Short mmCIF file of C-alpha atoms and ligand atoms in Angstrom, two decimals:
data_model
loop_
_atom_site.label_atom_id
_atom_site.label_comp_id
_atom_site.label_asym_id
_atom_site.label_seq_id
_atom_site.Cartn_x
_atom_site.Cartn_y
_atom_site.Cartn_z
CA UNK W 1193 21.75 -48.63 -64.43
CA UNK W 1194 20.63 -45.14 -63.29
CA UNK W 1195 20.87 -42.46 -65.93
CA UNK W 1196 20.91 -38.69 -66.07
CA UNK W 1197 19.40 -36.65 -68.90
CA UNK W 1198 20.15 -32.96 -69.32
CA UNK W 1199 16.85 -31.29 -70.18
CA UNK W 1200 18.13 -27.74 -69.73
CA UNK W 1201 21.04 -25.51 -68.71
CA UNK W 1202 23.14 -27.66 -71.04
CA UNK W 1203 25.19 -25.46 -73.35
CA UNK W 1204 23.29 -22.45 -72.01
CA UNK W 1205 22.59 -20.71 -68.68
CA UNK W 1206 18.84 -21.11 -68.39
CA UNK W 1207 16.21 -23.84 -68.26
CA UNK W 1208 17.95 -25.97 -65.57
CA UNK W 1209 16.36 -29.43 -65.55
CA UNK W 1210 18.20 -32.67 -64.90
CA UNK W 1211 16.31 -35.94 -65.00
CA UNK W 1212 17.58 -38.74 -62.79
CA UNK W 1213 16.08 -42.02 -64.00
CA UNK W 1214 16.52 -44.87 -61.53
CA UNK W 1215 14.56 -47.41 -63.56
CA UNK W 1216 11.94 -47.74 -60.82
CA UNK W 1217 11.53 -43.99 -60.19
CA UNK W 1218 12.30 -40.70 -61.85
CA UNK W 1219 13.42 -37.53 -60.07
CA UNK W 1220 13.75 -34.15 -61.73
CA UNK W 1221 16.38 -31.84 -60.25
CA UNK W 1222 15.43 -28.22 -60.92
CA UNK W 1223 12.61 -27.17 -63.17
CA UNK W 1224 13.72 -23.93 -64.75
CA UNK W 1225 12.43 -21.71 -67.51
CA UNK W 1226 14.47 -21.12 -70.62
CA UNK W 1227 15.08 -17.40 -71.01
CA UNK W 1228 16.88 -15.19 -73.51
CA UNK W 1229 17.18 -16.18 -77.18
CA UNK W 1230 13.89 -16.97 -78.91
CA UNK W 1231 15.23 -20.37 -79.93
CA UNK W 1232 15.71 -21.10 -76.21
CA UNK W 1233 12.40 -19.60 -75.05
CA UNK W 1234 10.62 -21.73 -77.64
CA UNK W 1235 11.84 -24.79 -75.75
CA UNK W 1236 9.48 -23.86 -72.90
CA UNK W 1237 6.68 -24.75 -75.28
CA UNK W 1238 8.09 -28.08 -76.46
CA UNK W 1239 6.87 -31.16 -74.60
CA UNK W 1240 9.51 -32.68 -72.33
CA UNK W 1241 10.87 -36.05 -73.51
CA UNK W 1242 9.12 -37.49 -70.44
CA UNK W 1243 5.49 -37.13 -69.40
CA UNK W 1244 5.25 -34.89 -66.30
CA UNK W 1245 3.03 -37.54 -64.66
CA UNK W 1246 5.89 -40.06 -64.96
CA UNK W 1247 8.15 -37.92 -62.73
CA UNK W 1248 7.87 -39.09 -59.11
CA UNK W 1249 9.52 -36.20 -57.27
CA UNK W 1250 11.23 -32.91 -57.84
CA UNK W 1251 14.16 -31.23 -56.12
CA UNK W 1252 14.73 -27.47 -56.38
CA UNK W 1253 18.16 -25.97 -55.70
CA UNK W 1254 16.93 -22.36 -55.49
CA UNK W 1255 14.17 -19.94 -56.40
CA UNK W 1256 15.61 -18.22 -59.48
CA UNK W 1257 13.21 -18.60 -62.41
CA UNK W 1258 15.77 -20.38 -64.54
CA UNK W 1259 15.74 -23.10 -61.84
CA UNK W 1260 12.08 -23.18 -60.72
CA UNK W 1261 10.03 -21.20 -63.26
CA UNK W 1262 8.85 -24.18 -65.32
CA UNK W 1263 7.27 -25.89 -62.30
CA UNK W 1264 3.72 -24.54 -62.86
CA UNK W 1265 3.87 -25.78 -66.45
CA UNK W 1266 4.99 -29.20 -65.20
CA UNK W 1267 2.06 -29.25 -62.77
CA UNK W 1268 -0.35 -28.14 -65.50
CA UNK W 1269 1.03 -31.02 -67.56
CA UNK W 1270 0.18 -33.62 -64.91
CA UNK W 1271 3.09 -33.74 -62.42
CA UNK W 1272 1.70 -34.78 -59.01
CA UNK W 1273 4.79 -35.57 -56.91
CA UNK W 1274 6.37 -33.71 -54.03
CA UNK W 1275 8.77 -30.83 -54.56
CA UNK W 1276 11.67 -30.80 -52.11
CA UNK W 1277 13.41 -27.49 -51.40
CA UNK W 1278 14.76 -25.45 -48.48
CA UNK W 1279 12.38 -23.24 -46.44
CA UNK W 1280 14.05 -20.12 -47.92
CA UNK W 1281 13.43 -21.42 -51.44
CA UNK W 1282 9.81 -22.12 -50.54
CA UNK W 1283 9.43 -18.53 -49.30
CA UNK W 1284 10.90 -17.03 -52.44
CA UNK W 1285 8.98 -19.41 -54.75
CA UNK W 1286 5.79 -18.07 -53.15
CA UNK W 1287 6.78 -14.73 -54.71
CA UNK W 1288 8.40 -15.65 -58.01
CA UNK W 1289 6.02 -18.30 -59.33
CA UNK W 1290 2.79 -16.26 -59.04
CA UNK W 1291 4.68 -13.24 -60.42
CA UNK W 1292 5.97 -15.26 -63.36
CA UNK W 1293 2.44 -16.49 -64.06
CA UNK W 1294 1.19 -12.90 -63.97
CA UNK W 1295 3.86 -11.80 -66.45
CA UNK W 1296 3.00 -14.74 -68.74
CA UNK W 1297 -0.69 -13.82 -68.62
CA UNK W 1298 -0.06 -10.08 -69.09
CA UNK W 1299 2.30 -10.64 -72.01
CA UNK W 1300 -0.25 -12.88 -73.70
CA UNK W 1301 -3.01 -10.32 -73.08
CA UNK W 1302 -0.94 -7.40 -74.40
CA UNK W 1303 0.18 -9.37 -77.41
CA UNK W 1304 -3.43 -10.12 -78.21
CA UNK W 1305 -4.54 -6.50 -77.73
CA UNK W 1306 -1.73 -5.02 -79.79
CA UNK W 1307 -1.51 -7.86 -82.26
CA UNK W 1308 2.29 -8.17 -82.18
CA UNK W 1309 2.29 -11.90 -81.51
CA UNK W 1310 2.71 -14.42 -84.31
CA UNK W 1311 0.32 -16.69 -82.42
CA UNK W 1312 -3.44 -16.17 -82.60
CA UNK W 1313 -4.44 -15.98 -79.88
CA UNK W 1314 -1.26 -15.72 -77.79
CA UNK W 1315 -1.53 -18.02 -74.76
CA UNK W 1316 0.32 -17.83 -71.43
CA UNK W 1317 2.80 -20.63 -70.74
CA UNK W 1318 0.92 -21.08 -67.47
CA UNK W 1319 -1.60 -19.28 -65.32
CA UNK W 1320 -1.83 -17.99 -61.75
CA UNK W 1321 -3.94 -21.06 -60.94
CA UNK W 1322 -1.14 -23.37 -62.11
CA UNK W 1323 1.39 -21.42 -60.01
CA UNK W 1324 -0.82 -21.54 -56.90
CA UNK W 1325 -1.24 -25.27 -57.33
CA UNK W 1326 2.52 -25.75 -57.71
CA UNK W 1327 3.14 -23.91 -54.43
CA UNK W 1328 0.98 -26.38 -52.50
CA UNK W 1329 3.38 -29.14 -53.55
CA UNK W 1330 6.52 -27.59 -52.02
CA UNK W 1331 7.98 -29.62 -49.19
CA UNK W 1332 10.48 -27.56 -47.14
CA UNK W 1333 13.57 -29.33 -45.80
CA UNK W 1334 16.24 -27.60 -43.69
CA UNK W 1335 19.91 -27.56 -44.63
CA UNK W 1336 22.09 -30.63 -43.98
CA UNK W 1337 19.16 -32.92 -43.15
CA UNK W 1338 18.94 -35.94 -45.49
CA UNK W 1339 15.34 -36.91 -46.28
CA UNK W 1340 13.91 -39.71 -48.44
CA UNK W 1341 12.70 -38.56 -51.86
CA UNK W 1342 11.63 -41.87 -53.38
CA UNK W 1343 12.22 -45.35 -51.87
CA UNK W 1344 15.95 -45.88 -51.30
CA UNK W 1345 17.00 -42.40 -52.45
CA UNK W 1346 17.59 -39.38 -50.23
CA UNK W 1347 18.48 -35.76 -50.71
CA UNK W 1348 20.32 -33.31 -48.47
CA UNK W 1349 20.56 -29.58 -49.15
CA UNK W 1350 23.91 -27.85 -48.57
CA UNK W 1351 24.08 -24.04 -48.48
CA UNK W 1352 25.36 -22.63 -51.79
CA UNK W 1353 25.61 -18.94 -50.83
CA UNK W 1354 23.98 -17.80 -54.09
CA UNK W 1355 20.55 -16.60 -52.93
CA UNK W 1356 18.43 -16.91 -49.80
CA UNK W 1357 17.67 -20.63 -49.47
CA UNK W 1358 20.04 -21.62 -52.26
CA UNK W 1359 21.55 -25.08 -52.06
CA UNK W 1360 23.42 -27.83 -53.74
CA UNK W 1361 21.38 -31.00 -53.73
CA UNK W 1362 23.30 -34.09 -52.65
CA UNK W 1363 21.36 -37.13 -53.83
CA UNK W 1364 22.33 -40.48 -52.34
CA UNK W 1365 21.26 -43.43 -54.48
CA UNK W 1366 20.25 -46.87 -53.18
CA UNK W 1367 23.77 -48.25 -53.81
CA UNK W 1368 25.32 -45.45 -51.71
CA UNK W 1369 26.63 -43.51 -54.71
CA UNK W 1370 26.24 -39.73 -54.36
CA UNK W 1371 25.37 -37.29 -57.12
CA UNK W 1372 25.93 -33.64 -56.23
CA UNK W 1373 23.80 -31.23 -58.22
CA UNK W 1374 25.74 -28.02 -57.85
CA UNK W 1375 22.88 -25.63 -58.55
CA UNK W 1376 24.33 -22.14 -58.80
CA UNK W 1377 27.48 -21.56 -56.80
CA UNK W 1378 27.81 -18.40 -54.70
CA UNK W 1379 30.90 -16.40 -53.87
CA UNK W 1380 33.42 -16.01 -51.09
CA UNK W 1381 33.73 -13.04 -48.72
CA UNK W 1382 30.72 -11.13 -50.02
CA UNK W 1383 28.27 -9.09 -47.97
CA UNK W 1384 24.70 -10.34 -47.38
CA UNK W 1385 25.18 -13.98 -48.47
CA UNK W 1386 27.33 -16.59 -46.72
CA UNK W 1387 30.27 -18.31 -48.43
CA UNK W 1388 29.40 -21.47 -50.38
CA UNK W 1389 29.68 -24.40 -47.98
CA UNK W 1390 32.58 -26.80 -48.45
CA UNK W 1391 31.96 -30.22 -49.97
CA UNK W 1392 34.41 -33.07 -49.52
CA UNK W 1393 33.23 -35.64 -51.99
CA UNK W 1394 30.69 -36.75 -54.54
CA UNK W 1395 30.78 -39.69 -56.93
CA UNK W 1396 29.24 -37.64 -59.71
CA UNK W 1397 29.27 -33.84 -59.79
CA UNK W 1398 27.35 -31.26 -61.80
CA UNK W 1399 28.98 -27.86 -61.62
CA UNK W 1400 27.76 -24.54 -63.05
CA UNK W 1401 30.02 -22.55 -65.36
CA UNK W 1402 28.23 -19.20 -65.79
CA UNK W 1403 31.50 -17.31 -65.28
CA UNK W 1404 33.76 -20.29 -66.01
CA UNK W 1405 35.93 -18.23 -68.35
CA UNK W 1406 36.14 -15.05 -66.27
CA UNK W 1407 37.34 -13.54 -63.04
CA UNK W 1408 35.20 -10.95 -61.29
CA UNK W 1409 36.96 -7.65 -60.58
CA UNK W 1410 38.46 -7.32 -57.11
CA UNK W 1411 36.04 -6.03 -54.50
CA UNK W 1412 36.32 -2.22 -54.67
CA UNK W 1413 34.40 -1.36 -51.48
CA UNK W 1414 31.58 0.16 -53.52
CA UNK W 1415 33.81 2.59 -55.46
CA UNK W 1416 32.30 1.80 -58.86
CA UNK W 1417 28.74 2.12 -57.58
CA UNK W 1418 29.58 5.42 -55.85
CA UNK W 1419 31.11 6.76 -59.09
CA UNK W 1420 28.02 5.77 -61.12
CA UNK W 1421 25.61 7.33 -58.61
CA UNK W 1422 27.61 10.57 -58.37
CA UNK W 1423 28.06 10.80 -62.14
CA UNK W 1424 24.29 10.41 -62.66
CA UNK W 1425 23.59 13.02 -59.97
CA UNK W 1426 25.97 15.46 -61.73
CA UNK W 1427 23.93 15.06 -64.92
CA UNK W 1428 20.67 15.55 -63.00
CA UNK W 1429 19.35 12.23 -64.23
CA UNK W 1430 17.79 9.06 -62.92
CA UNK W 1431 19.62 5.84 -62.20
CA UNK W 1432 17.64 2.77 -63.22
CA UNK W 1433 18.84 -0.54 -61.83
CA UNK W 1434 17.19 -3.56 -63.46
CA UNK W 1435 17.49 -6.26 -60.82
CA UNK W 1436 16.00 -9.66 -60.21
CA UNK W 1437 13.39 -8.94 -57.57
CA UNK W 1438 15.07 -11.57 -55.49
CA UNK W 1439 18.82 -11.74 -55.08
CA UNK W 1440 20.53 -8.56 -56.26
CA UNK W 1441 18.20 -5.99 -54.71
CA UNK W 1442 19.45 -6.81 -51.22
CA UNK W 1443 23.07 -6.27 -52.19
CA UNK W 1444 22.39 -3.05 -54.13
CA UNK W 1445 20.54 -1.62 -51.11
CA UNK W 1446 23.21 -2.85 -48.72
CA UNK W 1447 25.87 -0.97 -50.70
CA UNK W 1448 23.78 2.18 -51.20
CA UNK W 1449 23.18 2.29 -47.45
CA UNK W 1450 26.90 1.85 -46.73
CA UNK W 1451 27.85 4.56 -49.23
CA UNK W 1452 25.24 6.97 -47.83
CA UNK W 1453 26.43 6.36 -44.26
CA UNK W 1454 30.01 7.12 -45.32
CA UNK W 1455 28.82 10.26 -47.16
CA UNK W 1456 30.26 8.89 -50.39
CA UNK W 1457 26.96 9.42 -52.22
CA UNK W 1458 24.08 11.81 -51.49
CA UNK W 1459 21.02 10.29 -49.82
CA UNK W 1460 18.84 10.20 -52.92
CA UNK W 1461 15.27 8.95 -53.03
CA UNK W 1462 15.58 5.21 -53.64
CA UNK W 1463 12.48 3.52 -55.07
CA UNK W 1464 12.07 -0.21 -54.95
CA UNK W 1465 9.50 -0.43 -57.74
CA UNK W 1466 8.63 -4.02 -57.12
CA UNK W 1467 6.24 -5.23 -54.44
CA UNK W 1468 7.88 -8.62 -54.85
CA UNK W 1469 11.35 -7.23 -54.13
CA UNK W 1470 9.99 -5.56 -50.99
CA UNK W 1471 8.47 -8.84 -49.81
CA UNK W 1472 11.72 -10.66 -50.60
CA UNK W 1473 13.62 -8.12 -48.47
CA UNK W 1474 11.35 -9.12 -45.60
CA UNK W 1475 12.13 -12.81 -46.13
CA UNK W 1476 15.83 -11.96 -46.07
CA UNK W 1477 15.36 -9.98 -42.86
CA UNK W 1478 13.52 -12.92 -41.29
CA UNK W 1479 16.34 -15.34 -42.08
CA UNK W 1480 19.37 -13.26 -41.11
CA UNK W 1481 20.90 -16.30 -39.42
CA UNK W 1482 21.18 -17.96 -42.85
CA UNK W 1483 22.98 -14.90 -44.23
CA UNK W 1484 26.51 -13.56 -43.95
CA UNK W 1485 27.82 -13.32 -40.40
CA UNK W 1486 28.90 -9.73 -41.20
CA UNK W 1487 25.26 -8.70 -40.80
CA UNK W 1488 26.05 -8.20 -37.12
CA UNK W 1489 23.41 -8.58 -34.40
CA UNK W 1490 23.61 -4.84 -33.62
CA UNK W 1491 22.66 -4.09 -37.19
CA UNK W 1492 20.00 -6.75 -37.35
CA UNK W 1493 16.44 -5.95 -38.29
CA UNK W 1494 14.84 -4.47 -41.33
CA UNK W 1495 17.26 -1.53 -41.31
CA UNK W 1496 19.98 -3.79 -42.72
CA UNK W 1497 18.17 -3.45 -46.04
CA UNK W 1498 16.96 0.18 -46.04
CA UNK W 1499 18.55 3.41 -47.25
CA UNK W 1500 17.69 6.81 -45.73
CA UNK W 1501 15.03 7.79 -48.28
CA UNK W 1502 13.76 4.42 -49.46
CA UNK W 1503 10.22 3.96 -50.75
CA UNK W 1504 8.53 0.79 -51.84
CA UNK W 1505 6.33 1.41 -54.84
CA UNK W 1506 3.27 -0.72 -54.33
CA UNK W 1507 0.56 0.37 -56.75
CA UNK W 1508 0.72 0.50 -60.52
CA UNK W 1509 -0.44 4.15 -60.34
CA UNK W 1510 2.56 5.06 -58.14
CA UNK W 1511 4.81 3.25 -60.57
CA UNK W 1512 3.38 5.20 -63.52
CA UNK W 1513 3.95 8.49 -61.65
CA UNK W 1514 7.52 7.45 -60.93
CA UNK W 1515 8.08 6.57 -64.60
CA UNK W 1516 6.82 10.04 -65.59
CA UNK W 1517 8.87 11.93 -62.96
CA UNK W 1518 12.15 13.49 -64.09
CA UNK W 1519 13.45 14.12 -60.57
CA UNK W 1520 16.85 12.61 -59.75
CA UNK W 1521 16.33 9.25 -58.08
CA UNK W 1522 17.49 5.68 -57.97
CA UNK W 1523 14.91 3.18 -59.20
CA UNK W 1524 15.37 -0.53 -58.64
CA UNK W 1525 12.90 -2.58 -60.66
CA UNK W 1526 12.73 -6.05 -62.13
CA UNK W 1527 13.32 -7.99 -64.25
CA UNK W 1528 17.10 -8.11 -64.01
CA UNK W 1529 17.72 -8.85 -67.68
CA UNK W 1530 14.95 -6.43 -68.81
CA UNK W 1531 12.97 -9.33 -70.25
CA UNK W 1532 9.73 -8.16 -68.60
CA UNK W 1533 8.29 -6.45 -65.54
CA UNK W 1534 7.97 -2.81 -64.49
CA UNK W 1535 11.56 -2.00 -65.43
CA UNK W 1536 10.48 -1.99 -69.09
CA UNK W 1537 8.38 1.15 -68.53
CA UNK W 1538 11.30 2.85 -66.74
CA UNK W 1539 13.65 1.90 -69.56
CA UNK W 1540 11.27 3.14 -72.26
CA UNK W 1541 11.07 6.49 -70.41
CA UNK W 1542 14.74 6.96 -69.48
CA UNK W 1543 16.78 5.36 -72.30
CA UNK W 1544 16.21 8.22 -74.78
CA UNK W 1545 17.88 10.85 -72.52
CA UNK W 1546 21.67 11.13 -72.03
CA UNK W 1547 21.04 12.45 -68.49
CA UNK W 1548 20.07 9.01 -67.22
CA UNK W 1549 22.03 5.89 -66.41
CA UNK W 1550 20.95 2.26 -66.59
CA UNK W 1551 23.04 0.05 -64.34
CA UNK W 1552 23.14 -3.73 -64.74
CA UNK W 1553 24.30 -5.70 -61.71
CA UNK W 1554 23.76 -9.29 -62.79
CA UNK W 1555 24.51 -11.72 -65.60
CA UNK W 1556 22.87 -10.76 -68.91
CA UNK W 1557 22.00 -13.80 -70.99
CA UNK W 1558 22.25 -13.85 -74.78
CA UNK W 1559 19.14 -12.58 -76.52
CA UNK W 1560 17.89 -10.44 -73.61
CA UNK W 1561 17.41 -6.66 -73.79
CA UNK W 1562 19.90 -6.41 -70.95
CA UNK W 1563 22.56 -8.12 -73.05
CA UNK W 1564 21.74 -5.91 -76.06
CA UNK W 1565 22.12 -2.76 -73.95
CA UNK W 1566 25.35 -3.94 -72.32
CA UNK W 1567 26.64 -4.79 -75.82
CA UNK W 1568 25.98 -1.21 -76.93
CA UNK W 1569 22.68 -1.44 -78.85
CA UNK W 1570 21.47 1.97 -80.05
CA UNK W 1571 17.85 0.90 -80.44
CA UNK W 1572 15.86 -1.41 -78.18
CA UNK W 1573 12.44 -2.88 -78.88
CA UNK W 1574 10.07 -2.61 -75.90
CA UNK W 1575 6.41 -3.65 -76.10
CA UNK W 1576 6.39 -3.36 -79.88
CA UNK W 1577 8.12 0.08 -79.97
CA UNK W 1578 11.70 0.94 -80.95
CA UNK W 1579 13.33 3.00 -78.18
CA UNK W 1580 16.51 4.97 -78.98
CA UNK W 1581 19.31 4.52 -76.45
CA UNK W 1582 21.05 7.75 -75.38
CA UNK W 1583 21.34 7.01 -71.64
CA UNK W 1584 24.62 5.84 -70.20
CA UNK W 1585 24.74 2.05 -69.82
CA UNK W 1586 26.82 0.81 -66.90
CA UNK W 1587 27.56 -2.63 -65.53
CA UNK W 1588 29.02 -3.79 -62.26
CA UNK W 1589 30.29 -7.35 -62.42
CA UNK W 1590 31.51 -7.53 -58.83
CA UNK W 1591 27.92 -7.79 -57.57
CA UNK W 1592 27.36 -11.06 -59.38
CA UNK W 1593 25.94 -13.85 -57.25
CA UNK W 1594 27.76 -16.47 -59.32
CA UNK W 1595 31.24 -17.74 -58.50
CA UNK W 1596 33.89 -16.83 -61.09
CA UNK W 1597 36.38 -19.35 -62.46
CA UNK W 1598 38.80 -18.86 -59.56
CA UNK W 1599 36.03 -19.28 -56.98
CA UNK W 1600 34.71 -22.43 -58.69
CA UNK W 1601 38.23 -23.92 -58.64
CA UNK W 1602 38.59 -22.89 -54.99
CA UNK W 1603 35.37 -24.71 -54.14
CA UNK W 1604 36.47 -27.82 -56.07
CA UNK W 1605 39.81 -27.80 -54.22
CA UNK W 1606 37.86 -28.76 -51.06
CA UNK W 1607 37.13 -32.20 -52.53
CA UNK W 1608 39.29 -34.91 -50.93
CA UNK W 1609 38.89 -37.23 -53.94
CA UNK W 1610 37.88 -36.59 -57.55
CA UNK W 1611 34.34 -37.40 -58.69
CA UNK W 1612 34.30 -40.19 -61.26
CA UNK W 1613 32.82 -37.60 -63.62
CA UNK W 1614 32.25 -33.86 -63.42
CA UNK W 1615 29.56 -32.57 -65.77
CA UNK W 1616 29.66 -28.91 -66.71
CA UNK W 1617 26.28 -27.24 -67.00
CA UNK W 1618 24.74 -23.76 -66.79
CA UNK W 1619 27.08 -21.75 -68.98
CA UNK W 1620 27.49 -20.42 -72.48
CA UNK W 1621 29.87 -22.37 -74.73
CA UNK W 1622 33.06 -20.39 -74.12
CA UNK W 1623 32.64 -20.51 -70.35
CA UNK W 1624 31.86 -24.25 -70.32
CA UNK W 1625 34.84 -25.17 -72.47
CA UNK W 1626 37.25 -22.92 -70.57
CA UNK W 1627 36.20 -24.29 -67.19
CA UNK W 1628 36.33 -27.86 -68.46
CA UNK W 1629 39.95 -27.40 -69.56
CA UNK W 1630 40.91 -25.74 -66.27
CA UNK W 1631 39.42 -28.54 -64.17
CA UNK W 1632 41.23 -31.14 -66.27
CA UNK W 1633 44.54 -29.28 -66.08
CA UNK W 1634 44.46 -28.03 -62.49
CA UNK W 1635 42.70 -30.95 -60.82
CA UNK W 1636 43.27 -33.78 -63.32
CA UNK W 1637 39.59 -34.71 -63.05
CA UNK W 1638 37.64 -36.16 -65.96
CA UNK W 1639 35.07 -33.62 -67.18
CA UNK W 1640 32.30 -33.55 -69.71
CA UNK W 1641 30.35 -30.57 -71.06
CA UNK W 1642 26.71 -31.67 -70.95
CA UNK W 1643 24.72 -31.36 -74.20
CA UNK W 1644 21.01 -30.56 -74.41
CA UNK W 1645 18.92 -33.76 -74.17
CA UNK W 1646 22.07 -35.88 -73.75
CA UNK W 1647 21.62 -38.96 -71.58
CA UNK W 1648 24.53 -40.40 -69.57
CA UNK W 1649 24.79 -43.50 -67.39
CA UNK W 1650 25.76 -43.01 -63.77
ZN1 ZN Y 2579 20.56 -18.65 -59.68
#
């Protein structure tokens, strides 16, 4: 009897890893890093309950680190199978995995230099060599094209509308049964990304519940962003936007461009302080036909993702100069939850002044600096220093790339028959429980909130 074991994103939003054990073969669906709370991050260091060498193949739903960022560690641990993903995911993985390795190595190095690690010496979770090796194992597969993964089992990727290349993975077992791994679900009627594609059936379904207990605010045509930009300009400050280098940057720039064109905000210098974000923008521009149809042919080309005074900050020296500058500007830098990356230097420099604004545009997981700031922390620890928070902290939920409860239910309403079981994953407890109850009440489907390391029979 095939079984499924939840090795991550069970009871939490990060660390997505689902092990499909067919008896003869084992397939891992997603291979994400745990992020946020220390107790969760520590799990990245625990051995998996299965030897990496015993996993035959891997399927990635998309290139966010909480879905792919553990892959180099798996490879370092002996995994030698193929990694199936869409071409867009392969593109973005070529950016995020080496970058993640660099951050791991830098953090370990800094911790050793400054002695603020409890581990002597601090080691990286994986290295650039591990990441490069992992990239050679990626096997791109276009959307809606079933391919064999291991004998008798095939996977097809269906567009999820959550990120360039994002997909649900529909796995068809030897007996014809289908298991749909929902990945992260995108949203309806948003700019840049397409709507999540409709699915009619699955025998077993895994659905994400990041915003399972919430509704996003109605689309306000950029009004909130315009207000935040103009308010920051009136105080003569800088606007810092921590953003995942892949995913939110495109939408932030899309809106800034629209607001500038309508003269609703001044054309400020906009700095994309992330070489990776700039490269990701190029991948987006190259795959416009996979994006929202609103990105009309007339507007096609790189200009879709460029404001009037946009600069890509390439070198570290330029980034340092930008951190030290007090001139009004908009700075977009990663990481999105302020867990690492260049944004930390910008935050350390701007948080102490009430002139500045820090704007969060994505989900902030428990235990991250982003969550602490959004929750109103007055002191934030960055690189071993306590930084006082006087800057304005703002948050726009409408730019989320995750479906809210209503959108998840809308997507589920496309099913012509109920799955025999719907497992809820990728959410914090309140969101998982709330969505579980709603699916039971509104669709009368059996549901189960997956627990960490729980194994279920299919
Ligand atoms: Zn995601």
